[in-house]
Amino acid sequence: MCGIAGWAGPGTPLPAAPDTAEAMVRVMACRGPDGQGVWRDPHATLVHTRMAVIDLTGGAQPMTAEENGEEIAVLTYCGEIYNFRELRTELTGRGHRFRTRSDTEVVLRSYLEWGGACVERLEGMFAFAVWEPRERRLFLARDRFGIKPLYYAVIDGGIVFGSEPKALLAHPGVRPVVDLDGLRVLFSMARAPGETVYRQIRELPPAHTLTLRPGGHSSRRWFALEATPHTDTLEQTVGTVRELLEDSVSRELSSDVPLSVMLSGGLDSSSVAALAARALAHRGEGPVRTSTVTYTGYSDNFQPDLVRSAPDSPYARAVAEHTGAEHREIELTTTDLTDPEARRTVLRAQDIPAPFGDMDTSTYQAFAGVRRHSRVALTGESADEIFGGYSWVHIPDLADEEQFPWVAFEQWHPGTRAGLGRGLLSPEFENRLDMPGYYADRYAQAMAGIPRLAGESPGERRAREICHLHLTHWLPRLLERNDRLSMVSGLEVRVPFCDHRLVQYAYNIPAEMKTFDGREKSLLRAAVRDLLPEEVLDRPKAPFPVSQDPTYAKTLHQEFHEVLEDPHSPVLPLLDTVASRDFLAGLREGDRQDWLHRMNVEMVLQVNTWLRDHGVTLEV
């Protein structure tokens, strides 16, 4: 996995300081600890930082292709192409000659052979840029579901691009200005594809390409889910899901460096771990490595909450024992979670604040723990999106509302009725944000793009809509979070449930078949029933664990108190200071506040640090 960046001005070259490319390399160093490269000509500069996973000695970038001694194309690429061996064979038959064993060269040669249509042949996760010096043409591309990030800014007739906003902000033509629209994106849990917090920066949406020529730029969507009738029986459907998932996991085990599975003990990650163990055993390799994150004393002192009925560790151990895994538990302390440097690292990695607090910090530290023995990790991300695992899918009063169902869940829960992380904002600022209007607009746009089948019942129609909404407006945030927090740890994360063949198939499975036994994800449970212990198969869904140590909350409250008492705190103009002080007073009097209430404080603290330390200019 890697970091990519650069800029191109096909007409007039974009102005930039001589050390701009090197600045881009520095800010993306965590994405590429194994090598860095810069390619330049008068009209373009391409930057690359490399994390070597396949062909460790080859595959250096930016990678060039020559014709008659002239460079005709230059590639900077991030990702993994799981069908690169098949494509290499096909391209060799078409006359291409390869110098490396890397998938990087397959991407470059695919572009030379098929042009921009090459993306339709690539199976995997990717973001890349190709510059053609003779045509002065820049081509940007992103994978089907946006597993790998790619951002761009249009300035002075050219484009600056990069894997992360911080790479673009290293260019003098891009500034960290945030306006009211940007703050709406910041506080949103359902931003539209392409939106970012920073005024100048856009995200290239998943399954899109962008082409820059001397006359301007244009974009194209090259993949979309299709609505087709599902004619398979239940037995056939279970078999097909198993076959597709087996193939996806097997292909994503390809690596020239140590690999493991992030194992929570839930159905999704346990399925990946069990299938990985079988695939490795079949190859005469293994055992599979697995890792679980927990907190000191967590299992002994666990208290159930709204969405977690039990700690992860016992279930993860059961799966590890059942599959013969080489298992590790990454135990974090409250000191780990409150470590100022770790929290600053998380904020720098994500470029913007988030309300998830210790979940982000512990995820980053879990990835860092895995990195001590592996450089690649598989996760169970996106199974909930395609198999209907979220609680709000199965609460009719929430699922049937004319809005994003997880936003309806926010408004239903007492800790987040003002919005996740927005509970301490001032009424005046909330009115200016107009998040209800923002959500209504984004929801209408999202609904307009959903493919449907004629003749569906209202229930099936709504289930299809929710699945699509999850894949386009919820999953991207989770994928972005995983990418940033894993990359800053030096770890590549893969997501077998995001295989486009599996997602396309699952999208058209009727909801009643996905829950044929009356439980969430019963279809997935049936597909892997022979692989997992019964206690794991019967376990209800539980999200990532949060700390229940009251010391953690006390630390946050003390920091929040210091922010409120400092008249120079940049977040103060956004807050309801009276409500904030009442909140702290209530805590001192013993009011119990759960982790969802805690997110309001987490968000305020992060926004304050972001405004103070990251050079952000607010224009609101």
Coordinates of C-alpha atoms in Angstrom, one line a residue:
M1 CA 0.0 0.0 0.0
C2 CA 1.2 3.5 -0.8
G3 CA 0.6 7.2 -1.0
I4 CA 0.3 9.1 -4.2
A5 CA 0.3 12.8 -5.0
G6 CA 1.3 15.3 -7.6
W7 CA 0.0 18.1 -9.9
A8 CA -0.4 18.8 -13.6
G9 CA -0.9 21.9 -15.7
P10 CA -1.3 20.8 -19.3
G11 CA -1.5 24.4 -20.5
T12 CA 0.5 26.7 -18.2
P13 CA 2.5 24.8 -15.6
L14 CA 1.2 25.2 -12.1
P15 CA 3.4 27.4 -9.9
A16 CA 5.0 25.5 -7.0
A17 CA 8.1 25.9 -4.9
P18 CA 11.0 23.6 -5.8
D19 CA 10.5 21.6 -2.6
T20 CA 6.8 21.1 -2.9
A21 CA 7.1 17.5 -4.1
E22 CA 9.4 16.8 -1.2
A23 CA 6.8 18.3 1.2
M24 CA 4.2 15.9 -0.2
V25 CA 6.6 13.0 0.4
R26 CA 7.1 14.1 4.0
V27 CA 3.4 14.4 4.9
M28 CA 2.7 11.0 3.4
A29 CA 5.7 9.2 4.7
C30 CA 3.6 6.9 6.9
R31 CA 1.9 5.6 3.8
G32 CA 5.2 4.5 2.3
P33 CA 8.0 3.6 4.7
D34 CA 9.8 1.4 2.1
G35 CA 10.6 4.0 -0.6
Q36 CA 9.8 7.4 -2.1
G37 CA 10.0 8.7 -5.6
V38 CA 9.4 11.9 -7.6
W39 CA 9.0 12.2 -11.4
R40 CA 9.0 15.6 -13.1
D41 CA 8.6 17.3 -16.4
P42 CA 7.7 20.9 -17.2
H43 CA 3.9 20.3 -17.0
A44 CA 3.6 17.6 -14.3
T45 CA 5.0 16.2 -11.1
L46 CA 4.2 12.8 -9.8
V47 CA 5.0 11.7 -6.2
H48 CA 5.0 8.3 -4.6
T49 CA 5.6 6.8 -1.2
R50 CA 5.8 3.0 -1.1
M51 CA 4.8 0.3 1.3
A52 CA 6.1 -2.9 -0.4
V53 CA 3.7 -5.8 -0.2
I54 CA 4.1 -7.6 -3.6
D55 CA 7.5 -7.8 -5.4
L56 CA 9.5 -6.2 -2.7
T57 CA 12.5 -5.5 -4.9
G58 CA 10.6 -4.4 -8.0
G59 CA 7.6 -2.1 -8.4
A60 CA 9.4 1.1 -7.5
Q61 CA 7.3 4.2 -8.4
P62 CA 6.6 6.5 -10.1
M63 CA 6.9 3.8 -12.8
T64 CA 7.5 4.8 -16.5
A65 CA 6.8 3.1 -19.8
E66 CA 9.0 4.0 -22.8
E67 CA 8.6 3.8 -26.5
N68 CA 11.6 4.3 -28.8
G69 CA 13.5 5.7 -25.9
E70 CA 10.8 8.2 -25.0
E71 CA 8.7 8.1 -21.9
I72 CA 5.1 7.8 -22.9
A73 CA 3.4 7.2 -19.6
V74 CA 4.1 7.6 -15.9
L75 CA 2.2 5.9 -13.1
T76 CA 1.8 6.6 -9.4
Y77 CA -0.5 4.0 -7.8
C78 CA -1.9 2.9 -4.5
G79 CA -3.7 -0.4 -4.0
E80 CA -3.7 -4.1 -4.7
I81 CA -5.1 -5.7 -7.9
Y82 CA -6.1 -9.3 -7.0
N83 CA -6.4 -10.4 -10.6
F84 CA -3.1 -9.0 -11.7
R85 CA -1.6 -12.4 -12.6
E86 CA -4.5 -13.1 -15.0
L87 CA -4.2 -9.6 -16.5
R88 CA -0.4 -10.0 -16.9
T89 CA -0.9 -13.3 -18.8
E90 CA -3.4 -11.6 -21.1
L91 CA -1.2 -8.5 -21.6
T92 CA 1.8 -10.7 -22.4
G93 CA -0.2 -12.4 -25.1
R94 CA -0.9 -9.0 -26.5
G95 CA 2.8 -8.2 -26.8
H96 CA 3.6 -6.4 -23.6
R97 CA 6.9 -7.2 -21.9
F98 CA 7.2 -6.9 -18.1
R99 CA 10.3 -6.0 -16.1
T100 CA 8.9 -6.7 -12.6
R101 CA 6.5 -9.1 -10.8
S102 CA 4.4 -6.3 -9.4
D103 CA 0.8 -5.4 -9.9
T104 CA 2.0 -1.9 -10.4
E105 CA 3.4 -2.7 -13.8
V106 CA 0.2 -4.6 -14.7
V107 CA -1.8 -1.4 -14.0
L108 CA 0.5 0.7 -16.2
R109 CA 0.4 -1.8 -19.0
S110 CA -3.3 -2.2 -18.7
Y111 CA -3.7 1.6 -19.2
L112 CA -1.4 1.5 -22.3
E113 CA -3.5 -1.3 -23.7
W114 CA -7.0 -0.2 -22.9
G115 CA -6.8 3.4 -21.9
G116 CA -9.2 4.7 -19.3
A117 CA -11.4 1.6 -19.8
C118 CA -8.7 -0.5 -18.1
V119 CA -10.4 0.2 -14.7
E120 CA -13.2 -2.1 -15.7
R121 CA -10.8 -5.0 -15.8
L122 CA -9.1 -4.3 -12.5
E123 CA -10.4 -6.3 -9.5
G124 CA -9.3 -5.0 -6.2
M125 CA -8.7 -1.7 -4.3
F126 CA -6.9 1.1 -6.0
A127 CA -6.3 4.8 -6.7
F128 CA -3.9 5.9 -9.3
A129 CA -2.7 8.7 -11.6
V130 CA -1.2 8.3 -15.1
W131 CA 0.5 11.2 -16.8
E132 CA 1.1 11.0 -20.6
P133 CA 3.8 13.6 -21.5
R134 CA 3.2 13.7 -25.2
E135 CA -0.5 14.3 -24.9
R136 CA -0.2 16.4 -21.7
R137 CA -3.0 14.3 -20.3
L138 CA -3.5 13.3 -16.7
F139 CA -5.8 10.4 -15.8
L140 CA -7.1 9.7 -12.2
A141 CA -9.0 6.6 -11.2
R142 CA -10.5 5.1 -8.1
D143 CA -11.9 1.7 -7.2
R144 CA -15.5 0.7 -7.2
F145 CA -16.3 1.3 -3.5
G146 CA -13.7 3.8 -2.6
I147 CA -11.5 1.5 -0.5
K148 CA -8.5 3.5 -1.5
P149 CA -8.8 7.4 -1.2
L150 CA -8.1 10.0 -3.8
Y151 CA -8.6 13.8 -3.5
Y152 CA -8.1 16.6 -6.0
A153 CA -8.3 20.4 -6.3
V154 CA -8.7 22.3 -9.5
I155 CA -6.5 25.4 -9.6
D156 CA -5.2 27.7 -12.4
G157 CA -6.4 25.3 -15.1
G158 CA -4.6 22.4 -13.6
I159 CA -5.1 19.8 -10.9
V160 CA -3.4 18.9 -7.6
F161 CA -4.1 15.4 -6.3
G162 CA -3.2 13.1 -3.5
S163 CA -4.2 10.2 -1.3
E164 CA -4.9 12.5 1.6
P165 CA -5.9 16.2 1.9
K166 CA -2.7 16.9 3.7
A167 CA -0.8 16.0 0.5
L168 CA -2.8 18.6 -1.4
L169 CA -2.3 21.2 1.4
A170 CA 1.4 20.8 0.9
H171 CA 1.0 22.6 -2.5
P172 CA 1.0 26.4 -2.3
G173 CA -2.1 26.7 -4.4
V174 CA -4.3 24.8 -1.9
R175 CA -5.2 26.3 1.4
P176 CA -7.0 24.8 4.5
V177 CA -10.0 27.1 4.3
V178 CA -13.3 25.7 5.8
D179 CA -16.6 27.5 5.2
L180 CA -20.1 26.8 6.5
D181 CA -20.6 24.1 3.8
G182 CA -17.4 22.5 5.0
L183 CA -18.6 22.5 8.6
R184 CA -21.8 20.8 7.5
V185 CA -19.7 18.0 6.0
L186 CA -17.6 17.9 9.1
F187 CA -20.6 17.3 11.4
S188 CA -22.4 15.0 8.9
M189 CA -22.8 11.3 9.2
A190 CA -24.0 11.0 5.6
R191 CA -21.9 13.3 3.4
A192 CA -22.4 13.0 -0.4
P193 CA -19.7 11.3 -2.5
G194 CA -17.2 13.9 -3.5
E195 CA -17.7 16.3 -0.6
T196 CA -14.9 17.3 1.7
V197 CA -14.5 19.6 4.6
Y198 CA -12.0 21.9 2.8
R199 CA -13.3 24.4 0.4
Q200 CA -10.9 23.8 -2.4
I201 CA -10.6 20.0 -2.1
R202 CA -12.9 17.5 -3.7
E203 CA -12.9 13.7 -3.3
L204 CA -12.9 11.7 -6.5
P205 CA -16.0 9.6 -5.9
P206 CA -15.8 5.8 -5.8
A207 CA -16.0 4.2 -9.3
H208 CA -15.0 7.4 -11.1
T209 CA -12.2 8.6 -13.3
L210 CA -11.1 12.1 -14.1
T211 CA -9.2 13.2 -17.2
L212 CA -7.3 16.5 -17.5
R213 CA -6.4 17.7 -20.9
P214 CA -5.1 21.1 -22.2
G215 CA -8.8 22.0 -22.9
G216 CA -10.1 21.2 -19.4
H217 CA -11.1 18.2 -17.4
S218 CA -14.0 15.7 -17.4
S219 CA -15.1 12.9 -15.1
R220 CA -16.8 9.5 -15.8
R221 CA -18.6 7.0 -13.6
W222 CA -17.4 3.6 -14.7
F223 CA -19.3 1.2 -12.3
A224 CA -22.6 1.2 -10.5
L225 CA -24.7 -1.5 -8.8
E226 CA -27.5 -2.9 -10.9
A227 CA -30.9 -4.1 -9.9
T228 CA -31.6 -7.5 -11.3
P229 CA -34.2 -10.2 -10.3
H230 CA -32.9 -12.8 -7.8
T231 CA -34.0 -16.2 -9.0
D232 CA -31.8 -18.5 -6.9
T233 CA -33.3 -20.7 -4.2
L234 CA -32.3 -20.2 -0.6
E235 CA -30.0 -23.2 -0.9
Q236 CA -28.4 -21.9 -4.1
T237 CA -28.0 -18.4 -2.6
V238 CA -26.3 -19.7 0.5
G239 CA -23.9 -21.7 -1.7
T240 CA -23.2 -18.8 -4.0
V241 CA -22.4 -16.4 -1.0
R242 CA -20.0 -19.0 0.4
E243 CA -18.3 -19.5 -3.0
L244 CA -17.9 -15.8 -3.6
L245 CA -16.6 -15.1 -0.1
E246 CA -14.2 -18.1 -0.3
D247 CA -12.8 -16.8 -3.5
S248 CA -12.5 -13.2 -2.3
V249 CA -10.7 -14.2 0.9
S250 CA -8.4 -16.6 -0.9
R251 CA -7.4 -13.9 -3.5
E252 CA -6.8 -11.3 -0.8
L253 CA -4.3 -13.6 1.0
S254 CA -1.8 -12.9 -1.8
S255 CA 1.2 -11.2 -0.2
D256 CA 5.0 -11.3 -0.1
V257 CA 5.0 -10.1 3.6
P258 CA 3.3 -11.5 6.8
L259 CA -0.5 -11.2 6.9
S260 CA -3.1 -11.6 9.6
V261 CA -6.8 -11.2 10.3
M262 CA -8.3 -8.5 12.6
L263 CA -10.6 -10.8 14.7
S264 CA -13.4 -9.3 16.9
G265 CA -15.2 -12.6 17.5
G266 CA -18.2 -11.3 15.6
L267 CA -19.7 -13.2 12.7
D268 CA -18.0 -11.0 10.0
S269 CA -14.4 -11.1 11.0
S270 CA -14.7 -14.7 12.3
S271 CA -15.9 -15.8 8.8
V272 CA -12.9 -14.1 7.2
A273 CA -10.6 -15.8 9.7
A274 CA -12.0 -19.2 9.3
L275 CA -12.0 -19.0 5.5
A276 CA -8.4 -17.7 5.6
A277 CA -7.4 -20.6 7.8
R278 CA -8.9 -23.1 5.3
A279 CA -7.3 -21.4 2.3
L280 CA -3.8 -21.3 3.9
A281 CA -4.1 -24.9 5.0
H282 CA -5.1 -25.9 1.5
R283 CA -1.9 -24.2 0.2
G284 CA 0.2 -25.9 2.8
E285 CA 0.8 -22.6 4.6
G286 CA -0.4 -21.2 7.9
P287 CA -1.5 -21.1 10.5
V288 CA -3.6 -18.0 10.1
R289 CA -2.5 -15.1 12.4
T290 CA -5.3 -13.3 14.2
S291 CA -5.4 -10.3 16.5
T292 CA -8.1 -8.9 18.9
V293 CA -8.0 -5.6 20.8
T294 CA -9.2 -5.3 24.4
Y295 CA -8.7 -3.1 27.4
T296 CA -7.1 -3.9 30.7
G297 CA -9.8 -5.3 33.0
Y298 CA -12.5 -5.0 30.3
S299 CA -13.8 -8.5 30.4
D300 CA -13.9 -8.7 34.2
N301 CA -15.7 -5.4 34.6
F302 CA -17.8 -5.3 31.5
Q303 CA -21.2 -3.6 31.6
P304 CA -23.7 -4.2 28.7
D305 CA -24.8 -1.1 26.9
L306 CA -27.3 -0.3 24.2
V307 CA -25.4 -2.2 21.4
R308 CA -22.9 -4.4 23.2
S309 CA -24.0 -7.4 25.2
A310 CA -20.6 -9.0 25.9
P311 CA -16.8 -8.3 25.5
D312 CA -15.1 -9.5 22.3
S313 CA -12.1 -11.5 23.7
P314 CA -13.8 -14.8 24.7
Y315 CA -15.5 -15.1 21.3
A316 CA -12.3 -14.3 19.5
R317 CA -10.4 -16.9 21.5
A318 CA -13.0 -19.5 20.7
V319 CA -12.6 -18.7 16.9
A320 CA -8.9 -18.8 17.2
E321 CA -8.9 -22.2 19.0
H322 CA -11.5 -23.6 16.5
T323 CA -9.4 -22.6 13.5
G324 CA -6.0 -23.3 14.9
A325 CA -5.0 -19.7 14.6
E326 CA -1.8 -18.1 15.9
H327 CA -3.7 -15.6 18.1
R328 CA -2.7 -12.4 19.9
E329 CA -4.6 -10.1 22.2
I330 CA -3.6 -6.4 22.0
E331 CA -4.4 -5.1 25.5
L332 CA -4.7 -1.4 25.8
T333 CA -4.7 0.6 29.0
T334 CA -6.5 3.9 29.8
T335 CA -3.1 5.6 29.6
D336 CA -2.8 4.3 26.0
L337 CA -6.2 5.9 25.2
T338 CA -5.4 9.2 26.8
D339 CA -1.9 9.5 25.5
P340 CA -1.7 13.0 23.9
E341 CA 0.7 11.9 21.2
A342 CA -1.5 9.0 20.1
R343 CA -4.6 11.3 20.0
R344 CA -2.6 13.9 18.0
T345 CA -1.5 11.2 15.6
V346 CA -5.1 10.1 15.0
L347 CA -6.2 13.6 14.3
R348 CA -3.3 14.2 11.9
A349 CA -4.0 10.9 10.2
Q350 CA -7.6 11.7 9.5
D351 CA -7.0 15.4 8.6
I352 CA -10.3 16.4 10.3
P353 CA -12.0 15.9 13.7
A354 CA -14.3 12.9 14.4
P355 CA -16.5 12.2 17.3
F356 CA -15.5 8.5 17.8
G357 CA -12.8 9.3 20.4
D358 CA -11.3 6.2 22.0
M359 CA -12.7 4.0 19.3
D360 CA -10.4 5.8 16.8
T361 CA -7.4 5.9 19.2
S362 CA -7.8 2.2 20.1
T363 CA -8.2 1.3 16.4
Y364 CA -5.0 3.1 15.5
Q365 CA -3.2 1.4 18.4
A366 CA -4.6 -2.0 17.5
F367 CA -3.4 -1.6 13.9
A368 CA 0.0 -0.5 15.3
G369 CA 0.0 -3.7 17.4
V370 CA -0.7 -5.9 14.4
R371 CA 2.0 -4.1 12.5
R372 CA 4.6 -5.5 14.9
H373 CA 4.1 -9.0 13.4
S374 CA 2.2 -8.4 10.1
R375 CA 2.2 -5.9 7.3
V376 CA -1.2 -6.8 5.9
A377 CA -4.5 -7.4 7.7
L378 CA -7.9 -8.6 6.5
T379 CA -11.1 -7.3 8.2
G380 CA -14.8 -8.0 8.2
E381 CA -15.8 -4.5 7.1
S382 CA -18.9 -4.1 4.9
A383 CA -20.6 -7.4 5.8
D384 CA -23.2 -5.4 7.8
E385 CA -23.9 -3.2 4.8
I386 CA -24.6 -6.0 2.3
F387 CA -26.3 -8.5 4.7
G388 CA -28.3 -6.1 6.8
G389 CA -26.5 -6.3 10.1
Y390 CA -27.2 -2.9 11.6
S391 CA -29.8 -2.6 14.3
W392 CA -31.6 0.3 12.7
V393 CA -32.4 -1.9 9.7
H394 CA -34.6 -4.0 11.9
I395 CA -36.4 -1.3 13.8
P396 CA -39.3 -0.4 11.5
D397 CA -39.9 3.0 13.1
L398 CA -36.3 3.9 12.1
A399 CA -35.9 2.0 8.8
D400 CA -39.2 3.4 7.4
E401 CA -38.4 7.1 8.1
E402 CA -37.7 9.2 5.0
Q403 CA -34.1 9.8 5.9
F404 CA -30.8 7.9 6.4
P405 CA -31.7 5.2 8.9
W406 CA -28.6 5.7 11.0
V407 CA -29.5 9.4 11.3
A408 CA -32.9 8.4 12.5
F409 CA -31.1 6.2 15.1
E410 CA -29.1 9.2 16.2
Q411 CA -32.3 11.2 16.8
W412 CA -33.9 8.3 18.6
H413 CA -31.1 7.7 21.1
P414 CA -31.1 10.2 24.1
G415 CA -27.3 10.6 23.9
T416 CA -27.3 11.8 20.2
R417 CA -30.6 13.5 19.6
A418 CA -28.8 16.7 18.7
G419 CA -26.6 14.7 16.3
L420 CA -23.5 12.6 16.8
G421 CA -20.9 15.0 18.3
R422 CA -23.1 18.0 18.0
G423 CA -24.8 18.0 21.4
L424 CA -22.8 21.0 22.8
L425 CA -23.0 23.4 19.8
S426 CA -24.7 26.7 20.3
P427 CA -28.3 27.0 19.0
E428 CA -27.3 30.0 16.9
F429 CA -24.6 28.0 15.2
E430 CA -26.8 24.9 14.8
N431 CA -29.4 27.1 13.1
R432 CA -26.8 28.4 10.7
L433 CA -25.6 24.8 10.0
D434 CA -29.2 23.7 9.3
M435 CA -28.3 20.0 9.4
P436 CA -31.9 18.9 8.9
G437 CA -31.9 20.8 5.6
Y438 CA -28.5 19.4 4.7
Y439 CA -29.6 15.8 5.4
A440 CA -32.8 16.3 3.5
D441 CA -31.0 17.5 0.4
R442 CA -28.4 14.7 0.6
Y443 CA -31.1 12.1 1.2
A444 CA -33.1 13.2 -1.8
Q445 CA -29.9 13.1 -4.0
A446 CA -29.0 9.6 -2.7
M447 CA -32.5 8.2 -3.3
A448 CA -32.6 9.6 -6.8
G449 CA -29.5 7.4 -7.7
I450 CA -30.8 4.1 -6.4
P451 CA -31.5 1.3 -9.0
R452 CA -34.7 -0.5 -8.3
L453 CA -36.8 -3.3 -9.7
A454 CA -40.4 -2.9 -11.0
G455 CA -43.0 -4.7 -9.0
E456 CA -41.1 -4.9 -5.7
S457 CA -43.2 -4.9 -2.5
P458 CA -42.8 -1.8 -0.4
G459 CA -40.8 -3.8 2.2
E460 CA -38.4 -5.1 -0.4
R461 CA -38.1 -1.8 -2.1
R462 CA -37.1 -0.1 1.2
A463 CA -34.6 -2.8 2.0
R464 CA -32.9 -2.3 -1.3
E465 CA -32.8 1.5 -0.7
I466 CA -31.3 1.0 2.7
C467 CA -28.6 -1.3 1.4
H468 CA -27.7 1.2 -1.3
L469 CA -27.7 4.1 1.2
H470 CA -25.3 2.1 3.4
L471 CA -22.9 1.3 0.6
T472 CA -22.8 4.9 -0.8
H473 CA -23.2 7.1 2.3
W474 CA -22.2 5.1 5.4
L475 CA -19.5 2.6 4.3
P476 CA -17.2 5.2 2.7
R477 CA -16.7 6.9 6.1
L478 CA -15.7 3.5 7.6
L479 CA -13.4 2.7 4.7
E480 CA -11.7 6.1 4.9
R481 CA -11.3 5.7 8.7
N482 CA -9.7 2.3 8.3
D483 CA -7.4 3.5 5.5
R484 CA -6.1 6.5 7.5
L485 CA -5.6 4.7 10.9
S486 CA -4.0 1.6 9.3
M487 CA -1.7 3.6 7.0
V488 CA -0.4 5.8 9.8
S489 CA 0.4 2.5 11.6
G490 CA 2.3 1.2 8.6
L491 CA -0.3 -1.5 7.9
E492 CA -2.3 -2.4 4.8
V493 CA -5.9 -3.4 5.4
R494 CA -8.0 -5.4 3.0
V495 CA -11.7 -5.9 3.0
P496 CA -12.9 -9.2 1.4
F497 CA -16.6 -8.4 1.8
C498 CA -16.1 -5.4 -0.6
D499 CA -15.4 -7.8 -3.5
H500 CA -17.6 -6.3 -6.2
R501 CA -19.0 -9.6 -7.4
L502 CA -20.2 -10.4 -3.8
V503 CA -21.6 -6.9 -3.3
Q504 CA -23.5 -7.0 -6.6
Y505 CA -24.9 -10.4 -5.9
A506 CA -25.9 -9.6 -2.3
Y507 CA -27.5 -6.3 -3.4
N508 CA -30.2 -8.2 -5.2
I509 CA -30.9 -10.9 -2.6
P510 CA -34.3 -10.2 -1.1
A511 CA -34.3 -9.0 2.4
E512 CA -36.6 -11.8 3.6
M513 CA -33.9 -14.3 2.4
K514 CA -31.1 -12.4 4.1
T515 CA -33.1 -12.8 7.4
F516 CA -34.8 -16.1 6.5
D517 CA -34.6 -17.4 10.1
G518 CA -35.7 -14.1 11.7
R519 CA -32.2 -12.9 12.6
E520 CA -29.9 -10.3 11.2
K521 CA -27.4 -11.7 8.7
S522 CA -28.9 -15.2 8.8
L523 CA -27.8 -15.8 5.2
L524 CA -24.2 -15.1 6.0
R525 CA -24.5 -17.3 9.2
A526 CA -25.8 -20.2 7.1
A527 CA -23.0 -19.7 4.5
V528 CA -20.3 -20.2 7.2
R529 CA -22.1 -22.5 9.7
D530 CA -19.7 -25.4 9.3
L531 CA -16.7 -23.2 10.0
L532 CA -17.5 -21.5 13.3
P533 CA -18.3 -22.5 16.9
E534 CA -22.0 -22.2 17.9
E535 CA -21.5 -19.5 20.4
V536 CA -20.0 -17.2 17.7
L537 CA -22.7 -18.1 15.2
D538 CA -25.3 -17.2 17.8
R539 CA -23.6 -14.0 19.0
P540 CA -25.6 -10.8 18.4
K541 CA -23.9 -8.0 16.4
A542 CA -21.6 -5.7 18.5
P543 CA -19.7 -2.7 17.3
F544 CA -16.0 -2.0 18.2
P545 CA -15.5 -1.8 21.9
V546 CA -15.2 1.4 23.9
S547 CA -13.5 2.0 27.2
Q548 CA -15.7 1.7 30.3
D549 CA -13.0 2.9 32.7
P550 CA -14.4 6.0 34.4
T551 CA -10.8 7.3 34.5
Y552 CA -11.0 7.8 30.8
A553 CA -14.2 9.9 31.0
K554 CA -12.7 12.0 33.9
T555 CA -9.6 12.8 31.8
L556 CA -11.9 14.0 29.0
H557 CA -14.0 16.1 31.3
Q558 CA -10.9 17.8 32.8
E559 CA -9.6 18.6 29.3
F560 CA -13.1 20.0 28.4
H561 CA -13.1 22.1 31.6
E562 CA -9.7 23.6 30.5
V563 CA -11.0 24.4 27.1
L564 CA -14.0 26.2 28.5
E565 CA -11.9 28.1 31.0
D566 CA -9.4 29.3 28.3
P567 CA -10.8 32.4 26.6
H568 CA -8.5 31.8 23.6
S569 CA -9.9 28.3 22.9
P570 CA -10.8 28.6 19.1
V571 CA -13.8 26.3 19.5
L572 CA -15.7 28.6 22.0
P573 CA -17.6 30.6 19.3
L574 CA -19.2 27.3 18.1
L575 CA -20.3 26.2 21.6
D576 CA -23.2 26.7 23.9
T577 CA -21.0 27.5 26.9
V578 CA -23.8 27.6 29.4
A579 CA -25.0 24.1 28.3
S580 CA -21.4 22.9 28.3
R581 CA -20.8 24.1 31.9
D582 CA -24.1 22.5 33.0
F583 CA -23.0 19.3 31.4
L584 CA -19.8 19.3 33.4
A585 CA -21.7 20.2 36.6
G586 CA -24.1 17.4 36.1
L587 CA -21.1 15.0 35.8
R588 CA -19.7 16.3 39.0
E589 CA -23.0 15.6 40.7
G590 CA -23.0 12.0 39.6
D591 CA -25.2 12.0 36.5
R592 CA -24.3 8.9 34.4
Q593 CA -23.3 9.6 30.8
D594 CA -22.8 6.8 28.4
W595 CA -20.3 6.6 25.5
L596 CA -22.7 8.3 23.1
H597 CA -22.9 11.3 25.3
R598 CA -19.2 11.2 25.6
M599 CA -18.8 11.7 21.9
N600 CA -20.0 15.3 22.3
V601 CA -17.0 16.1 24.4
E602 CA -14.6 14.1 22.2
M603 CA -15.8 16.1 19.2
V604 CA -15.3 19.5 20.9
L605 CA -11.8 18.6 22.0
Q606 CA -10.8 17.5 18.5
V607 CA -12.3 20.5 16.8
N608 CA -10.4 22.8 19.3
T609 CA -7.1 21.1 18.6
W610 CA -7.7 21.1 14.8
L611 CA -8.5 24.8 14.8
R612 CA -5.5 25.6 17.1
D613 CA -2.8 23.4 15.6
H614 CA -3.6 22.6 12.0
G615 CA -3.6 26.0 10.4
V616 CA -7.3 25.9 9.5
T617 CA -9.0 29.1 8.4
L618 CA -12.7 29.3 9.2
E619 CA -14.7 31.5 6.9
V620 CA -18.2 31.3 8.3

